CSV table of C-alpha atoms in Angstrom, one decimal:
chain,number,residue,atom,x,y,z
A,3,UNK,CA,0.5,9.3,8.1
A,4,UNK,CA,-0.3,9.6,4.5
A,5,UNK,CA,1.6,12.6,3.3
A,6,UNK,CA,4.6,14.8,4.2
A,7,UNK,CA,2.3,17.8,4.3
A,8,UNK,CA,0.1,16.1,6.8
A,9,UNK,CA,3.0,15.6,9.1
A,10,UNK,CA,4.5,19.1,8.6
A,11,UNK,CA,1.1,20.7,9.4
A,12,UNK,CA,1.1,18.9,12.7
A,13,UNK,CA,4.8,19.2,13.4
A,14,UNK,CA,4.9,22.9,12.8
A,15,UNK,CA,2.0,23.7,15.1
A,16,UNK,CA,3.8,21.9,18.0
A,17,UNK,CA,7.0,23.8,17.3
A,18,UNK,CA,5.1,27.1,17.5
A,19,UNK,CA,3.4,25.9,20.7
A,20,UNK,CA,7.0,25.3,22.1
A,21,UNK,CA,8.1,28.9,21.4
A,22,UNK,CA,9.7,28.4,18.1
A,23,UNK,CA,9.0,30.5,15.0
A,24,UNK,CA,8.5,28.4,11.8
A,25,UNK,CA,8.9,29.9,8.4
A,26,UNK,CA,7.7,27.6,5.7
A,27,UNK,CA,9.9,27.4,2.5
A,28,UNK,CA,8.4,24.3,0.8
A,29,UNK,CA,10.6,24.6,-2.2
A,30,UNK,CA,13.7,22.8,-3.5
A,31,UNK,CA,15.0,20.5,-0.7
A,32,UNK,CA,14.0,22.7,2.3
A,33,UNK,CA,10.6,22.5,4.0
A,34,UNK,CA,11.1,25.2,6.6
A,35,UNK,CA,13.4,27.3,8.7
A,36,UNK,CA,13.0,27.2,12.5
A,37,UNK,CA,14.0,30.3,14.5
A,38,UNK,CA,14.7,30.6,18.2
A,39,UNK,CA,13.6,34.2,18.8
A,40,UNK,CA,15.4,36.1,15.9
A,41,UNK,CA,18.2,33.6,15.1
A,42,UNK,CA,18.0,30.6,12.8
A,43,UNK,CA,18.1,27.5,14.9
A,44,UNK,CA,17.3,24.6,12.5
A,45,UNK,CA,16.6,23.9,8.9
A,46,UNK,CA,14.1,21.1,8.1
A,47,UNK,CA,14.5,19.4,4.8
A,48,UNK,CA,11.9,17.9,2.6
A,49,UNK,CA,13.2,14.3,3.2
A,50,UNK,CA,12.7,14.7,6.9
A,51,UNK,CA,16.1,15.5,8.3
A,52,UNK,CA,17.0,18.3,10.9
A,53,UNK,CA,20.1,20.5,10.2
A,54,UNK,CA,21.0,22.5,13.1
A,55,UNK,CA,22.6,26.0,12.6
A,56,UNK,CA,23.5,26.1,16.3
A,57,UNK,CA,23.0,23.2,18.7
A,58,UNK,CA,21.6,23.7,22.2
A,59,UNK,CA,20.7,20.4,23.8
A,60,UNK,CA,17.6,21.7,25.7
A,61,UNK,CA,16.1,23.4,22.8
A,62,UNK,CA,17.1,20.6,20.3
A,63,UNK,CA,15.4,18.1,22.6
A,64,UNK,CA,12.2,20.2,22.6
A,65,UNK,CA,12.2,20.1,18.8
A,66,UNK,CA,12.8,16.4,18.8
A,67,UNK,CA,10.1,15.9,21.3
A,68,UNK,CA,7.7,17.7,19.0
A,69,UNK,CA,8.6,15.4,16.2
A,70,UNK,CA,8.1,12.3,18.4
A,71,UNK,CA,4.7,13.6,19.4
A,72,UNK,CA,3.7,14.2,15.8
A,73,UNK,CA,4.9,10.7,14.7
A,74,UNK,CA,2.7,9.2,17.5
A,75,UNK,CA,-0.4,11.3,16.7
A,76,UNK,CA,-0.2,10.4,13.0
A,77,UNK,CA,0.8,6.7,13.6
A,78,UNK,CA,4.0,6.9,11.6
A,79,UNK,CA,5.9,3.7,11.1
A,80,UNK,CA,8.7,4.0,13.6
A,81,UNK,CA,9.6,0.2,14.1
A,82,UNK,CA,11.7,-1.5,11.5
A,83,UNK,CA,9.1,-3.0,9.2
A,84,UNK,CA,11.3,-5.8,7.7
A,85,UNK,CA,14.0,-8.0,9.3
A,86,UNK,CA,17.6,-8.0,8.2
A,87,UNK,CA,17.3,-4.5,6.7
A,88,UNK,CA,21.0,-3.8,7.3
A,89,UNK,CA,21.9,-6.7,4.9
A,90,UNK,CA,19.7,-5.5,2.1
A,91,UNK,CA,20.9,-3.9,-1.2
A,92,UNK,CA,21.2,0.0,-1.2
A,93,UNK,CA,19.5,1.9,-4.0
A,94,UNK,CA,20.0,5.5,-4.9
A,95,UNK,CA,17.1,7.6,-6.2
A,96,UNK,CA,16.8,11.2,-6.9
A,97,UNK,CA,15.3,11.8,-3.4
A,98,UNK,CA,18.0,10.0,-1.5
A,99,UNK,CA,19.4,6.6,-0.6
A,100,UNK,CA,17.0,3.6,0.1
A,101,UNK,CA,17.3,-0.1,0.5
A,102,UNK,CA,15.7,-2.6,-1.7
A,103,UNK,CA,13.2,-4.8,0.1
A,104,UNK,CA,11.4,-6.7,-2.6
A,105,UNK,CA,11.7,-7.1,-6.4
A,106,UNK,CA,9.4,-8.9,-8.7
A,107,UNK,CA,8.6,-8.5,-12.5
A,108,UNK,CA,10.6,-5.3,-12.8
A,109,UNK,CA,8.7,-3.7,-9.7
A,110,UNK,CA,10.7,-2.8,-6.7
A,111,UNK,CA,9.7,-1.9,-3.0
A,112,UNK,CA,12.2,0.4,-1.4
A,113,UNK,CA,12.4,1.6,2.3
A,114,UNK,CA,14.5,4.0,4.4
A,115,UNK,CA,14.4,5.5,7.8
A,116,UNK,CA,14.1,9.3,8.0
A,117,UNK,CA,14.8,11.6,10.9
A,118,UNK,CA,11.2,13.0,11.2
A,119,UNK,CA,8.7,10.8,9.3
A,120,UNK,CA,9.9,7.4,10.6
A,121,UNK,CA,10.1,4.9,7.8
A,122,UNK,CA,9.3,5.9,4.2
A,123,UNK,CA,8.5,3.6,1.4
A,124,UNK,CA,8.7,3.8,-2.4
A,125,UNK,CA,7.4,1.5,-5.1
A,126,UNK,CA,8.8,2.0,-8.6
A,127,UNK,CA,9.6,0.3,-11.9
A,128,UNK,CA,13.1,-0.9,-12.9
A,129,UNK,CA,14.5,0.1,-16.2
A,130,UNK,CA,16.9,-2.0,-18.2
A,131,UNK,CA,20.2,-0.5,-17.5
A,132,UNK,CA,21.7,-1.3,-20.9
A,133,UNK,CA,19.3,1.0,-22.6
A,134,UNK,CA,18.6,3.7,-20.0
A,135,UNK,CA,20.7,5.9,-17.9
A,136,UNK,CA,17.9,6.0,-15.3
A,137,UNK,CA,17.6,2.7,-13.3
A,138,UNK,CA,14.2,3.4,-11.6
A,139,UNK,CA,11.1,5.3,-12.6
A,140,UNK,CA,7.4,5.9,-11.9
A,141,UNK,CA,8.1,6.3,-8.1
A,142,UNK,CA,5.1,6.2,-5.7
A,143,UNK,CA,5.8,7.4,-2.1
A,144,UNK,CA,4.2,5.9,0.9
A,145,UNK,CA,4.4,6.2,4.8
A,146,UNK,CA,2.1,3.2,5.6
A,147,UNK,CA,3.8,-0.1,5.1
A,148,UNK,CA,0.7,-1.9,4.3
A,149,UNK,CA,-0.2,0.5,1.6
A,150,UNK,CA,3.3,0.3,0.2
A,151,UNK,CA,3.3,-3.6,0.1
A,152,UNK,CA,-0.3,-3.4,-1.4
A,153,UNK,CA,1.1,-1.1,-4.2
A,154,UNK,CA,4.0,-3.4,-4.8
A,155,UNK,CA,1.9,-6.5,-5.0
A,156,UNK,CA,-0.5,-4.7,-7.4
A,157,UNK,CA,2.2,-3.2,-9.6
A,158,UNK,CA,4.2,-6.5,-9.8
A,159,UNK,CA,1.1,-8.6,-10.7
A,160,UNK,CA,1.3,-10.6,-7.5
A,161,UNK,CA,-2.1,-9.4,-6.2
A,162,UNK,CA,-4.7,-11.8,-7.2
A,163,UNK,CA,-8.2,-10.6,-8.2
A,164,UNK,CA,-10.8,-11.4,-5.5
A,165,UNK,CA,-12.6,-14.6,-6.2
A,166,UNK,CA,-16.3,-14.4,-7.3
A,167,UNK,CA,-18.7,-15.4,-4.7
A,168,UNK,CA,-22.4,-16.3,-5.0
A,169,UNK,CA,-25.1,-16.5,-2.4
A,170,UNK,CA,-27.1,-19.7,-2.1
A,171,UNK,CA,-30.1,-17.9,-3.7
A,172,UNK,CA,-28.0,-17.1,-6.7
A,173,UNK,CA,-26.7,-20.7,-7.0
A,174,UNK,CA,-30.3,-22.0,-6.9
A,175,UNK,CA,-31.2,-19.7,-9.8
A,176,UNK,CA,-28.1,-21.0,-11.8
A,177,UNK,CA,-29.1,-24.6,-11.1
A,178,UNK,CA,-32.7,-24.0,-12.2
A,179,UNK,CA,-31.4,-22.4,-15.4
A,180,UNK,CA,-29.1,-25.4,-16.0
A,181,UNK,CA,-31.9,-27.8,-15.6
A,182,UNK,CA,-34.2,-25.9,-18.0
A,183,UNK,CA,-31.5,-25.8,-20.6
A,184,UNK,CA,-31.0,-29.5,-20.6
A,185,UNK,CA,-34.8,-30.1,-20.7
A,186,UNK,CA,-35.9,-27.5,-23.3
A,187,UNK,CA,-32.9,-27.2,-25.7
A,188,UNK,CA,-33.6,-29.8,-28.4
A,189,UNK,CA,-30.4,-28.9,-30.2
A,190,UNK,CA,-28.2,-29.5,-27.1
A,191,UNK,CA,-25.6,-32.2,-28.1
A,192,UNK,CA,-24.5,-34.8,-25.6
A,193,UNK,CA,-21.1,-33.1,-25.0
A,194,UNK,CA,-22.6,-29.8,-23.8
A,195,UNK,CA,-25.2,-31.7,-21.8
A,196,UNK,CA,-22.5,-33.6,-20.0
A,197,UNK,CA,-20.7,-30.3,-19.2
A,198,UNK,CA,-23.9,-28.8,-17.9
A,199,UNK,CA,-24.5,-31.8,-15.7
A,200,UNK,CA,-21.0,-31.7,-14.5
A,201,UNK,CA,-21.4,-27.9,-13.6
A,202,UNK,CA,-24.6,-28.8,-11.8
A,203,UNK,CA,-22.7,-31.5,-9.7
A,204,UNK,CA,-20.0,-28.8,-8.8
A,205,UNK,CA,-22.6,-26.4,-7.7
A,206,UNK,CA,-24.3,-29.1,-5.6
A,207,UNK,CA,-21.0,-29.4,-3.6
A,208,UNK,CA,-21.3,-25.7,-2.7
A,209,UNK,CA,-24.8,-25.9,-1.4
A,210,UNK,CA,-26.0,-27.1,1.9
A,211,UNK,CA,-27.1,-30.7,2.3
A,212,UNK,CA,-30.8,-30.0,2.5
A,213,UNK,CA,-32.7,-32.0,-0.2
A,214,UNK,CA,-34.5,-28.9,-1.4
A,215,UNK,CA,-31.3,-27.3,-2.4
A,216,UNK,CA,-30.0,-30.2,-4.4
A,217,UNK,CA,-29.4,-29.6,-8.2
A,218,UNK,CA,-30.7,-33.0,-8.8
A,219,UNK,CA,-34.0,-32.2,-7.1
A,220,UNK,CA,-34.3,-29.0,-9.2
A,221,UNK,CA,-33.8,-31.1,-12.4
A,222,UNK,CA,-36.3,-33.7,-11.2
A,223,UNK,CA,-38.8,-31.1,-10.3
A,224,UNK,CA,-38.5,-29.4,-13.7
A,225,UNK,CA,-39.1,-32.9,-15.3
């Protein structure tokens, strides 16, 4: 699942198919009211909780079953994504209570279990409490644990940029250019020439062992 709206769209269709009448509110903290014929049966909150106005086990089970089917259809995270979650520090945001999973360089990954969506994740920045009344800000909401962890890694600076890779043809071009530089640049001093030759040796280690791919052969052929 990517968004709450995606879940509610699927869930409300299933409720209607089960004979309930759904009136979307989508404002404040309420997402919808669910009616059993003409009487209000349940209120669904924006944070994925069910508040029953009257409880009838059979109808409540039908409503909860529709939620289970929606979670399965949208691949919601329903299994605890981290170990020892009950021991983690609780954190209060404007949207409710979470637990702090990771923190690094002022970036925090939070998680909580909701009644409807399964597990919900938030990445946010941590403010300095001595100078700000608000402890966390710039909150980003996720329902996919992999996306949440990727956001945390990127925002905290832990995610490394992908290493540059070159094809063998590109390396051969680089080696040829190095050889020509050493041969043709009359103003090249001995220090820079040594660095270029060292670079050619390093490239040689990345190339296959065939003689025609050796930087030394390129250099000799240019001579």
